[in-house]
Coordinates of C-alpha atoms in Angstrom, one line a residue:
Chain A
M79 CA -174.8 -60.9 49.7
K80 CA -171.3 -62.1 49.0
A81 CA -171.8 -61.8 45.2
L82 CA -173.2 -58.3 45.7
F83 CA -170.2 -57.3 47.8
R84 CA -167.8 -58.6 45.1
S85 CA -169.6 -57.1 42.2
V86 CA -170.5 -53.7 43.7
G87 CA -168.7 -53.3 47.1
I88 CA -165.2 -53.9 46.0
P89 CA -165.3 -51.6 42.9
I90 CA -167.0 -48.8 44.9
L91 CA -164.4 -49.2 47.7
S92 CA -161.5 -49.1 45.2
I93 CA -162.9 -46.0 43.5
L94 CA -163.3 -44.3 46.9
F95 CA -159.8 -45.2 47.9
A96 CA -158.5 -43.7 44.6
L97 CA -160.5 -40.6 45.3
D98 CA -159.2 -40.4 48.9
I99 CA -155.6 -40.7 47.7
W100 CA -156.3 -37.9 45.2
M101 CA -157.8 -35.7 47.9
I102 CA -154.9 -36.3 50.3
F103 CA -152.1 -35.7 47.8
F104 CA -153.7 -33.1 45.4
Y105 CA -156.8 -31.5 46.9
A106 CA -155.6 -31.0 50.5
P107 CA -152.9 -28.3 50.6
M108 CA -149.3 -29.0 51.8
E109 CA -148.7 -28.1 55.4
K110 CA -146.1 -25.4 55.8
E111 CA -143.9 -26.9 58.5
L112 CA -144.2 -30.7 58.2
Q113 CA -144.8 -30.6 54.5
A114 CA -145.2 -34.1 52.9
S115 CA -144.9 -35.9 56.2
Q116 CA -148.2 -34.3 57.4
K117 CA -149.9 -36.4 54.7
I118 CA -149.4 -39.4 57.0
F119 CA -151.9 -37.9 59.4
Y120 CA -154.9 -38.6 57.1
F121 CA -154.5 -42.4 57.3
H122 CA -152.9 -42.5 60.8
V123 CA -155.8 -40.7 62.6
A124 CA -158.5 -42.4 60.4
A125 CA -157.0 -45.8 61.3
A126 CA -156.9 -44.9 65.0
M127 CA -160.5 -43.8 65.0
T128 CA -161.6 -47.0 63.2
A129 CA -159.6 -49.1 65.7
F130 CA -161.3 -47.3 68.6
L131 CA -164.7 -48.0 66.9
A132 CA -163.8 -51.7 66.4
F133 CA -162.8 -52.1 70.1
T134 CA -166.0 -50.3 71.2
V135 CA -168.0 -52.7 69.1
A136 CA -166.2 -55.6 70.8
F137 CA -167.0 -54.1 74.2
V138 CA -170.7 -53.8 73.3
C139 CA -170.6 -57.4 72.0
G140 CA -169.0 -58.5 75.3
I141 CA -171.9 -57.1 77.2
G142 CA -174.4 -58.5 74.6
W143 CA -172.9 -62.0 75.1
Y144 CA -173.5 -61.8 78.9
V145 CA -177.0 -60.5 78.5
R146 CA -178.3 -62.7 75.7
K147 CA -175.8 -65.5 75.2
R148 CA -176.3 -65.5 71.5
E149 CA -173.6 -66.8 69.2
V150 CA -173.7 -63.6 67.0
W151 CA -172.3 -61.5 69.8
D152 CA -169.3 -63.8 70.0
D153 CA -168.8 -63.9 66.3
V154 CA -169.0 -60.1 65.8
Q155 CA -166.8 -59.6 68.9
V156 CA -163.9 -61.6 67.6
A157 CA -164.3 -60.1 64.1
S158 CA -164.2 -56.6 65.6
V159 CA -161.1 -57.3 67.7
E160 CA -159.2 -58.8 64.8
V161 CA -160.1 -56.0 62.4
G162 CA -159.4 -53.4 65.2
L163 CA -155.9 -55.0 65.6
V164 CA -155.2 -54.5 61.9
F165 CA -156.1 -50.8 62.2
S166 CA -154.1 -50.5 65.4
A167 CA -151.1 -52.0 63.6
I168 CA -151.5 -49.3 60.9
V169 CA -151.5 -46.7 63.7
L170 CA -148.5 -48.1 65.4
A171 CA -146.5 -48.5 62.2
T172 CA -147.3 -45.1 60.7
G173 CA -146.9 -43.2 63.9
P174 CA -143.2 -43.7 64.4
I175 CA -142.6 -42.9 60.7
W176 CA -144.2 -39.5 61.2
A177 CA -142.5 -39.1 64.6
R178 CA -139.1 -39.5 63.0
T179 CA -139.7 -36.4 60.8
A180 CA -141.5 -34.3 63.4
W181 CA -139.8 -35.3 66.7
N182 CA -136.5 -36.6 65.2
T183 CA -137.1 -40.0 67.0
W184 CA -139.0 -43.2 66.1
W185 CA -140.3 -43.7 69.6
T186 CA -140.7 -41.8 72.9
W187 CA -142.4 -42.8 76.1
D188 CA -145.3 -40.4 75.6
P189 CA -148.6 -41.2 77.3
R190 CA -150.5 -41.5 74.0
L191 CA -147.9 -43.8 72.4
V192 CA -147.7 -46.0 75.5
T193 CA -151.5 -46.3 76.1
M194 CA -152.0 -47.1 72.4
T195 CA -149.4 -49.8 72.6
I196 CA -150.9 -51.2 75.7
L197 CA -154.3 -51.3 74.0
F198 CA -152.8 -53.2 71.1
L199 CA -151.1 -55.7 73.3
C200 CA -154.2 -56.3 75.3
Y201 CA -156.1 -57.3 72.2
V202 CA -153.2 -59.5 71.0
G203 CA -153.6 -61.2 74.4
Y204 CA -157.3 -61.5 73.7
L205 CA -156.6 -63.5 70.6
V206 CA -154.0 -65.7 72.3
V207 CA -156.4 -66.6 75.1
R208 CA -159.2 -67.2 72.5
A209 CA -156.9 -69.6 70.7
S210 CA -156.1 -71.5 73.9
L211 CA -159.6 -72.1 75.1
S212 CA -162.7 -73.8 73.7
G213 CA -166.5 -74.0 74.2
D214 CA -168.4 -71.7 76.6
A215 CA -165.2 -71.1 78.7
R216 CA -163.8 -69.4 75.6
K217 CA -166.8 -67.3 74.9
N218 CA -167.2 -66.2 78.6
A219 CA -163.5 -65.4 78.9
C220 CA -163.4 -63.4 75.7
A221 CA -166.5 -61.4 76.5
A222 CA -165.0 -60.6 79.9
M223 CA -161.7 -59.5 78.3
A224 CA -163.6 -57.4 75.6
I225 CA -165.4 -55.6 78.5
L226 CA -162.3 -55.2 80.6
F227 CA -160.0 -54.0 77.8
G228 CA -162.8 -51.6 76.7
I229 CA -161.8 -49.4 79.7
N230 CA -158.5 -48.7 77.8
I231 CA -160.3 -47.0 74.9
P232 CA -161.3 -43.7 76.7
I233 CA -158.0 -43.8 78.6
T234 CA -156.1 -43.9 75.2
W235 CA -158.4 -41.3 73.6
L236 CA -158.1 -38.8 76.5
S237 CA -154.5 -39.5 77.4
I238 CA -153.4 -36.4 75.5
Q239 CA -155.7 -34.2 77.6
W240 CA -155.0 -35.9 81.0
W241 CA -151.2 -36.0 80.9
R242 CA -148.4 -33.9 79.6
T243 CA -147.6 -35.0 76.1
I244 CA -145.9 -34.0 72.9
H245 CA -148.4 -35.9 70.8
P246 CA -150.4 -33.4 68.7
D247 CA -153.8 -32.5 70.1
I248 CA -155.8 -30.8 67.3
G249 CA -158.6 -29.8 69.5
G250 CA -161.2 -32.3 70.9
L251 CA -162.5 -34.2 67.9
P252 CA -159.7 -34.7 65.4
G253 CA -159.9 -32.4 62.4
T254 CA -161.8 -29.6 63.9
R255 CA -159.0 -27.1 63.8
L256 CA -157.8 -28.0 60.3
E257 CA -157.9 -25.9 57.2
P258 CA -161.2 -26.5 55.4
K259 CA -159.8 -28.6 52.5
M260 CA -157.6 -30.6 54.9
R261 CA -160.7 -31.2 57.0
I262 CA -162.7 -32.5 54.1
A263 CA -159.9 -34.9 53.0
F264 CA -159.5 -36.0 56.6
W265 CA -163.2 -36.8 57.2
F266 CA -163.3 -38.5 53.9
S267 CA -160.5 -40.8 55.0
V268 CA -162.3 -41.5 58.3
L269 CA -165.5 -42.4 56.4
L270 CA -163.6 -44.6 54.0
F271 CA -161.9 -46.6 56.8
I272 CA -165.2 -47.1 58.5
L273 CA -166.7 -48.2 55.2
L274 CA -163.8 -50.7 54.9
F275 CA -164.3 -51.8 58.6
I276 CA -168.0 -52.8 58.1
P277 CA -167.6 -55.4 55.3
L278 CA -164.4 -56.8 57.0
V279 CA -166.2 -57.4 60.2
A280 CA -169.1 -58.9 58.3
I281 CA -166.8 -61.3 56.4
R282 CA -164.8 -62.2 59.4
S283 CA -167.9 -62.9 61.6
R284 CA -169.3 -65.1 58.8
M285 CA -166.1 -67.0 58.7
E286 CA -166.2 -67.5 62.5
R287 CA -169.7 -68.9 62.2
A288 CA -168.6 -71.2 59.4
A289 CA -165.6 -72.4 61.5
K290 CA -167.9 -73.1 64.5
A291 CA -170.4 -75.0 62.3
L292 CA -167.4 -77.0 60.9
R293 CA -166.2 -77.9 64.3
A294 CA -169.7 -79.0 65.4
L295 CA -170.0 -81.1 62.3
H296 CA -166.6 -82.7 62.9
R297 CA -167.5 -83.5 66.5
E298 CA -170.8 -85.0 65.3
R299 CA -169.0 -87.2 62.8
L300 CA -166.4 -88.4 65.2
F301 CA -168.3 -88.8 68.4
G302 CA -171.9 -89.1 67.2
G303 CA -173.0 -85.7 68.7
T304 CA -171.4 -86.3 72.1
E305 CA -168.0 -85.2 73.3
Chain B
M716 CA -135.8 -55.0 39.6
I717 CA -133.8 -52.2 38.0
H718 CA -136.9 -50.0 37.7
W719 CA -137.7 -50.7 41.4
A720 CA -134.2 -49.7 42.4
T721 CA -134.2 -46.5 40.4
I722 CA -137.5 -45.4 42.1
V723 CA -136.7 -46.4 45.6
T724 CA -133.1 -45.3 45.9
P725 CA -133.8 -41.6 45.4
L726 CA -136.7 -41.7 47.8
T727 CA -134.7 -43.3 50.5
R728 CA -131.9 -40.8 50.0
I729 CA -134.3 -37.9 50.3
G730 CA -136.7 -39.1 53.0
L731 CA -134.9 -41.6 55.1
T732 CA -131.6 -39.8 55.5
V733 CA -130.5 -36.3 56.2
Q734 CA -130.7 -34.1 53.1
D735 CA -127.3 -33.2 52.0
S736 CA -127.9 -30.7 49.2
E737 CA -130.1 -27.7 48.6
S738 CA -131.1 -29.1 45.2
D739 CA -132.7 -32.2 46.7
A740 CA -134.6 -30.0 49.1
A741 CA -135.9 -27.9 46.3
K742 CA -137.1 -31.0 44.3
W743 CA -138.8 -32.9 47.0
P744 CA -141.0 -31.6 49.9
R745 CA -139.8 -32.4 53.4
G746 CA -140.4 -36.0 54.6
F747 CA -141.4 -37.2 51.1
G748 CA -139.7 -40.5 51.6
Y749 CA -141.3 -41.0 55.0
M750 CA -144.7 -40.3 53.5
V751 CA -144.1 -42.9 50.8
A752 CA -142.9 -45.4 53.4
A753 CA -145.9 -44.8 55.6
Y754 CA -148.4 -45.4 52.8
A755 CA -146.5 -48.5 51.7
V756 CA -146.7 -49.8 55.2
V757 CA -150.5 -49.2 55.3
W758 CA -150.8 -51.0 51.9
L759 CA -148.7 -53.9 53.1
I760 CA -150.7 -54.4 56.4
L761 CA -154.0 -54.3 54.6
M762 CA -152.9 -56.7 51.8
A763 CA -151.4 -59.1 54.4
Y764 CA -154.7 -59.1 56.3
F765 CA -156.7 -59.7 53.1
W766 CA -154.4 -62.5 52.1
A767 CA -154.7 -64.1 55.6
L768 CA -158.5 -63.8 55.4
S769 CA -158.8 -65.4 52.0
R770 CA -156.3 -68.2 53.1
R771 CA -158.4 -69.0 56.2
A772 CA -161.6 -69.0 54.1
R773 CA -160.1 -71.4 51.6
R774 CA -159.0 -73.7 54.5
I775 CA -162.5 -73.8 56.0
N776 CA -163.9 -74.6 52.6
D777 CA -161.3 -77.4 52.0
R778 CA -162.0 -78.9 55.5
L779 CA -165.8 -78.8 54.9
D780 CA -165.3 -80.5 51.5
T781 CA -163.2 -83.2 53.1
L782 CA -165.7 -83.7 56.0
L783 CA -168.7 -83.9 53.7
S784 CA -167.2 -86.6 51.5
D785 CA -168.1 -89.5 53.8
E786 CA -165.3 -91.9 52.7
K787 CA -162.6 -89.5 53.8
V788 CA -163.9 -89.0 57.3
K789 CA -162.0 -91.1 59.8
P790 CA -161.7 -90.7 63.6
A791 CA -158.4 -89.1 64.6
G792 CA -155.6 -91.5 65.3
R793 CA -156.7 -94.3 62.9

């Protein structure tokens, strides 16, 4: 599996990334008002949608853990949260860069910006709590947090419709009001980010499983299987 | 280093500060420097995460190797 990803997955992803960059910069037309800065949109929104997907997966895994109590739910949950945080970081880093050109400010207390930042900080808190606990207490607490913080996902997504905001709302599902070539480039970026998300979660959850096995082995060697 | 400076300096002049001449505006689309900065940030964040993942994987492997070689396993504190 690992060898297959290395020999096939990485080259395919690299080619798709190159194609995406070509589509964003050469295939999609230049927007009349925002011009080059509009090109930030393709990665910014794609990263945001992938982050929402990642936190939704963590939410489902949280429920899965309480229903089945199987380790795989916990492994995939932490992997999704971590990868979701990476994509959220991309959103929070590229957003202000775009805002500086469009709004003439790096930051404003807009509902979408604030809810997205709260979402990001919640999951940072998740990782902090996870690092400070161990055993079943950790798994239970993390599953509870994944479920609780999952409430923030629809709030963040719908914040531009619920409250007065200056954040662009391009009509329901992102990309639906775009010019056709822009729409193709945009959905290609979304697809690519999701394609990147899947192997990252798979790799990270395998690492979590290996780390748990390592801890168990260490305990067994030190205490003869009892703690 | 010189090449890097020759590329970055014009970009920052155009994108990250107020354009001060019409000729610059004609050469570069609006916000070009910001766009480059945004994509550089995306690249850096992804690369930093890949680096962190590979480092963590290597550490797990090293610890496993240490643990599996019996003579090196000692209870903590001894």
